[in-house]
């Protein structure tokens, strides 16, 4: 098992979340691929979209329903600072994950997080487990608890 996936598993276990990481037969790099693999609606996939807070230089996490897009202006207003693109190196350094497998949990360092209310329309959602082939299911409530995310409208 990859180190990235072990961190995800450890975070889920530490929080007492009864969730299993599932290996998919096909790649789950995108929300569309993940939804097809899980056999769920695209909005049931929690995308972990990372931006760079240009004031602090730190990464910020937007847990976004698969079919939604982050609106830059709304997201910046929420953060209270301009946001820029987080490149692969920043994402890797702060989260410990590579693009396509960024998990919402098990990060190397604490990350400020926001959660798309659309995700709360489902009893269970799916997210990346640290690799482009593994996902796990979790309730939106548990995901909120683990990420300490703020629920806010940042899509458009
Ligand atoms: N495993 C899937 C489903 S859970 C997954 O990780 N999807 S995702 O949407 O969270 O991750 C893909 C996202 O990575 C893209 O939507 C995009 O926002 C981001 N991304 C893709 N390429 C880059 C890049 N070169 N730099 C920064 N972010 C990127």
mmCIF file of C-alpha atoms and ligand atoms in Angstrom:
data_model
loop_
_atom_site.group_PDB
_atom_site.id
_atom_site.type_symbol
_atom_site.label_atom_id
_atom_site.label_comp_id
_atom_site.label_asym_id
_atom_site.label_seq_id
_atom_site.Cartn_x
_atom_site.Cartn_y
_atom_site.Cartn_z
ATOM 1 C CA UNK A 1 0.000 0.000 0.000
ATOM 2 C CA UNK A 2 1.365 3.461 -0.884
ATOM 3 C CA UNK A 3 2.384 5.853 1.880
ATOM 4 C CA UNK A 4 -0.255 8.274 0.654
ATOM 5 C CA UNK A 5 -3.003 5.718 1.007
ATOM 6 C CA UNK A 6 -1.730 4.657 4.422
ATOM 7 C CA UNK A 7 -2.090 8.241 5.630
ATOM 8 C CA UNK A 8 -5.686 8.303 4.394
ATOM 9 C CA UNK A 9 -6.472 4.999 6.084
ATOM 10 C CA UNK A 10 -4.862 6.166 9.329
ATOM 11 C CA UNK A 11 -6.865 9.412 9.297
ATOM 12 C CA UNK A 12 -10.133 7.530 8.769
ATOM 13 C CA UNK A 13 -9.309 5.018 11.485
ATOM 14 C CA UNK A 14 -8.197 7.690 13.954
ATOM 15 C CA UNK A 15 -11.534 9.457 13.495
ATOM 16 C CA UNK A 16 -13.453 6.213 13.928
ATOM 17 C CA UNK A 17 -14.997 6.452 10.478
ATOM 18 C CA UNK A 18 -16.249 3.102 9.256
ATOM 19 C CA UNK A 19 -15.141 3.489 5.676
ATOM 20 C CA UNK A 20 -13.382 1.171 3.345
ATOM 21 C CA UNK A 21 -10.879 2.264 0.734
ATOM 22 C CA UNK A 22 -11.783 0.586 -2.532
ATOM 23 C CA UNK A 23 -9.432 -0.144 -5.385
ATOM 24 C CA UNK A 24 -11.069 0.493 -8.744
ATOM 25 C CA UNK A 25 -10.438 -1.474 -11.907
ATOM 26 C CA UNK A 26 -10.060 1.740 -13.898
ATOM 27 C CA UNK A 27 -8.352 5.030 -13.082
ATOM 28 C CA UNK A 28 -10.257 7.554 -10.993
ATOM 29 C CA UNK A 29 -8.190 10.667 -11.762
ATOM 30 C CA UNK A 30 -11.217 12.776 -12.562
ATOM 31 C CA UNK A 31 -14.607 13.100 -10.896
ATOM 32 C CA UNK A 32 -16.228 11.668 -14.039
ATOM 33 C CA UNK A 33 -14.018 8.589 -13.920
ATOM 34 C CA UNK A 34 -14.587 8.197 -10.187
ATOM 35 C CA UNK A 35 -18.386 8.459 -10.603
ATOM 36 C CA UNK A 36 -18.349 5.815 -13.329
ATOM 37 C CA UNK A 37 -16.197 3.524 -11.214
ATOM 38 C CA UNK A 38 -18.339 3.973 -8.105
ATOM 39 C CA UNK A 39 -21.598 3.866 -10.043
ATOM 40 C CA UNK A 40 -22.813 7.076 -8.482
ATOM 41 C CA UNK A 41 -23.867 10.554 -9.542
ATOM 42 C CA UNK A 42 -21.041 12.900 -10.484
ATOM 43 C CA UNK A 43 -22.017 15.314 -7.707
ATOM 44 C CA UNK A 44 -21.517 12.477 -5.231
ATOM 45 C CA UNK A 45 -17.782 12.692 -5.875
ATOM 46 C CA UNK A 46 -15.990 15.079 -3.525
ATOM 47 C CA UNK A 47 -13.257 16.697 -5.617
ATOM 48 C CA UNK A 48 -10.327 18.029 -3.620
ATOM 49 C CA UNK A 49 -9.479 21.241 -5.434
ATOM 50 C CA UNK A 50 -6.431 23.072 -4.100
ATOM 51 C CA UNK A 51 -5.715 26.774 -4.547
ATOM 52 C CA UNK A 52 -2.849 28.935 -3.290
ATOM 53 C CA UNK A 53 -3.654 31.721 -0.844
ATOM 54 C CA UNK A 54 -1.512 34.439 -2.415
ATOM 55 C CA UNK A 55 -1.284 36.344 0.882
ATOM 56 C CA UNK A 56 0.119 33.489 2.978
ATOM 57 C CA UNK A 57 1.444 31.206 0.259
ATOM 58 C CA UNK A 58 -0.435 28.321 1.832
ATOM 59 C CA UNK A 59 -2.686 25.864 0.090
ATOM 60 C CA UNK A 60 -6.457 26.038 0.623
ATOM 61 C CA UNK A 61 -8.787 23.088 0.003
ATOM 62 C CA UNK A 62 -12.179 23.327 -1.684
ATOM 63 C CA UNK A 63 -14.191 20.132 -1.351
ATOM 64 C CA UNK A 64 -16.328 20.462 -4.433
ATOM 65 C CA UNK A 65 -19.192 18.359 -5.798
ATOM 66 C CA UNK A 66 -17.960 16.595 -8.930
ATOM 67 C CA UNK A 67 -20.203 18.478 -11.332
ATOM 68 C CA UNK A 68 -19.513 21.919 -9.856
ATOM 69 C CA UNK A 69 -16.699 24.360 -10.520
ATOM 70 C CA UNK A 70 -14.970 26.632 -8.036
ATOM 71 C CA UNK A 71 -15.793 30.292 -8.709
ATOM 72 C CA UNK A 72 -12.564 32.235 -8.208
ATOM 73 C CA UNK A 73 -14.245 35.409 -6.996
ATOM 74 C CA UNK A 74 -16.492 33.642 -4.475
ATOM 75 C CA UNK A 75 -13.588 31.517 -3.246
ATOM 76 C CA UNK A 76 -11.281 34.522 -2.825
ATOM 77 C CA UNK A 77 -13.970 36.414 -0.946
ATOM 78 C CA UNK A 78 -14.363 33.494 1.447
ATOM 79 C CA UNK A 79 -10.653 33.155 2.058
ATOM 80 C CA UNK A 80 -10.191 36.910 2.332
ATOM 81 C CA UNK A 81 -7.199 36.911 0.017
ATOM 82 C CA UNK A 82 -6.485 36.564 -3.673
ATOM 83 C CA UNK A 83 -6.182 32.959 -4.794
ATOM 84 C CA UNK A 84 -3.813 31.595 -7.373
ATOM 85 C CA UNK A 85 -3.178 28.265 -8.968
ATOM 86 C CA UNK A 86 -1.569 25.699 -6.713
ATOM 87 C CA UNK A 87 1.072 23.943 -8.745
ATOM 88 C CA UNK A 88 1.879 20.270 -8.399
ATOM 89 C CA UNK A 89 4.889 20.977 -6.159
ATOM 90 C CA UNK A 90 2.896 23.036 -3.646
ATOM 91 C CA UNK A 91 0.113 20.462 -3.609
ATOM 92 C CA UNK A 92 2.613 17.668 -3.063
ATOM 93 C CA UNK A 93 4.546 19.570 -0.375
ATOM 94 C CA UNK A 94 1.548 20.563 1.675
ATOM 95 C CA UNK A 95 -0.852 17.662 1.186
ATOM 96 C CA UNK A 96 1.558 14.835 0.421
ATOM 97 C CA UNK A 97 -0.584 13.814 -2.549
ATOM 98 C CA UNK A 98 -0.165 13.950 -6.307
ATOM 99 C CA UNK A 99 -2.793 15.587 -8.527
ATOM 100 C CA UNK A 100 -5.446 13.055 -9.490
ATOM 101 C CA UNK A 101 -5.311 11.371 -6.104
ATOM 102 C CA UNK A 102 -5.507 14.271 -3.662
ATOM 103 C CA UNK A 103 -7.521 13.059 -0.709
ATOM 104 C CA UNK A 104 -9.524 15.387 1.535
ATOM 105 C CA UNK A 105 -8.001 13.685 4.603
ATOM 106 C CA UNK A 106 -4.583 12.461 5.707
ATOM 107 C CA UNK A 107 -2.679 15.574 4.687
ATOM 108 C CA UNK A 108 0.927 16.170 5.773
ATOM 109 C CA UNK A 109 0.001 19.533 7.272
ATOM 110 C CA UNK A 110 -3.270 21.040 8.454
ATOM 111 C CA UNK A 111 -5.103 22.762 5.631
ATOM 112 C CA UNK A 112 -7.891 25.323 5.668
ATOM 113 C CA UNK A 113 -10.899 23.734 3.999
ATOM 114 C CA UNK A 114 -14.300 24.690 2.604
ATOM 115 C CA UNK A 115 -17.103 22.296 1.666
ATOM 116 C CA UNK A 116 -19.630 22.678 -1.150
ATOM 117 C CA UNK A 117 -23.170 22.353 0.330
ATOM 118 C CA UNK A 118 -24.188 20.314 -2.734
ATOM 119 C CA UNK A 119 -22.258 17.398 -1.195
ATOM 120 C CA UNK A 120 -24.651 17.397 1.752
ATOM 121 C CA UNK A 121 -27.529 16.423 -0.552
ATOM 122 C CA UNK A 122 -26.280 12.827 -0.447
ATOM 123 C CA UNK A 123 -26.140 10.336 2.427
ATOM 124 C CA UNK A 124 -22.801 9.067 1.164
ATOM 125 C CA UNK A 125 -20.141 10.624 -1.018
ATOM 126 C CA UNK A 126 -16.859 9.363 -2.477
ATOM 127 C CA UNK A 127 -13.405 10.907 -2.410
ATOM 128 C CA UNK A 128 -9.890 10.098 -3.546
ATOM 129 C CA UNK A 129 -7.837 7.964 -1.177
ATOM 130 C CA UNK A 130 -4.390 9.222 -2.124
ATOM 131 C CA UNK A 131 -3.924 7.436 -5.435
ATOM 132 C CA UNK A 132 -5.501 7.759 -8.911
ATOM 133 C CA UNK A 133 -7.147 4.360 -8.447
ATOM 134 C CA UNK A 134 -8.514 4.307 -4.904
ATOM 135 C CA UNK A 135 -11.552 6.006 -3.456
ATOM 136 C CA UNK A 136 -13.468 5.779 -0.198
ATOM 137 C CA UNK A 137 -17.049 6.475 0.784
ATOM 138 C CA UNK A 138 -17.968 8.694 3.703
ATOM 139 C CA UNK A 139 -20.966 10.656 4.940
ATOM 140 C CA UNK A 140 -20.794 14.406 4.330
ATOM 141 C CA UNK A 141 -21.074 14.884 8.110
ATOM 142 C CA UNK A 142 -18.031 12.718 8.773
ATOM 143 C CA UNK A 143 -16.074 14.451 6.018
ATOM 144 C CA UNK A 144 -16.908 17.804 7.598
ATOM 145 C CA UNK A 145 -15.798 16.558 10.990
ATOM 146 C CA UNK A 146 -12.496 15.204 9.679
ATOM 147 C CA UNK A 147 -11.594 18.220 7.574
ATOM 148 C CA UNK A 148 -13.006 20.851 9.963
ATOM 149 C CA UNK A 149 -14.265 22.456 6.791
ATOM 150 C CA UNK A 150 -16.543 25.468 6.598
ATOM 151 C CA UNK A 151 -19.686 24.888 4.517
ATOM 152 C CA UNK A 152 -19.984 27.729 2.040
ATOM 153 C CA UNK A 153 -21.131 28.537 -1.477
ATOM 154 C CA UNK A 154 -18.014 28.913 -3.601
ATOM 155 C CA UNK A 155 -19.225 27.415 -6.883
ATOM 156 C CA UNK A 156 -20.717 29.021 -9.932
HETATM 157 N N1 LIG B 1 -9.411 11.132 -7.938
HETATM 158 C C1 LIG B 1 -10.299 12.108 -8.532
HETATM 159 C C2 LIG B 1 -11.737 11.973 -8.088
HETATM 160 S S1 LIG B 1 -11.985 11.896 -6.368
HETATM 161 C C3 LIG B 1 -9.739 13.471 -8.283
HETATM 162 O O1 LIG B 1 -8.752 13.637 -7.604
HETATM 163 N N2 LIG B 1 -10.435 14.468 -8.843
HETATM 164 S S2 LIG B 1 -10.119 15.984 -8.530
HETATM 165 O O2 LIG B 1 -11.045 16.729 -9.305
HETATM 166 O O3 LIG B 1 -10.118 16.228 -7.134
HETATM 167 O O4 LIG B 1 -8.655 16.204 -9.015
HETATM 168 C C4 LIG B 1 -8.409 16.602 -10.281
HETATM 169 C C5 LIG B 1 -8.298 18.094 -10.189
HETATM 170 O O5 LIG B 1 -6.921 18.424 -10.102
HETATM 171 C C6 LIG B 1 -8.787 18.880 -11.384
HETATM 172 O O6 LIG B 1 -10.151 19.187 -11.296
HETATM 173 C C7 LIG B 1 -7.981 20.149 -11.316
HETATM 174 O O7 LIG B 1 -8.603 21.126 -10.544
HETATM 175 C C8 LIG B 1 -6.742 19.714 -10.596
HETATM 176 N N3 LIG B 1 -5.622 19.739 -11.522
HETATM 177 C C9 LIG B 1 -5.467 19.043 -12.648
HETATM 178 N N4 LIG B 1 -4.306 19.339 -13.236
HETATM 179 C C10 LIG B 1 -3.723 20.264 -12.447
HETATM 180 C C11 LIG B 1 -2.495 20.981 -12.504
HETATM 181 N N5 LIG B 1 -1.628 20.807 -13.503
HETATM 182 N N6 LIG B 1 -2.220 21.827 -11.504
HETATM 183 C C12 LIG B 1 -3.084 21.985 -10.498
HETATM 184 N N7 LIG B 1 -4.240 21.346 -10.391
HETATM 185 C C13 LIG B 1 -4.558 20.505 -11.356
#
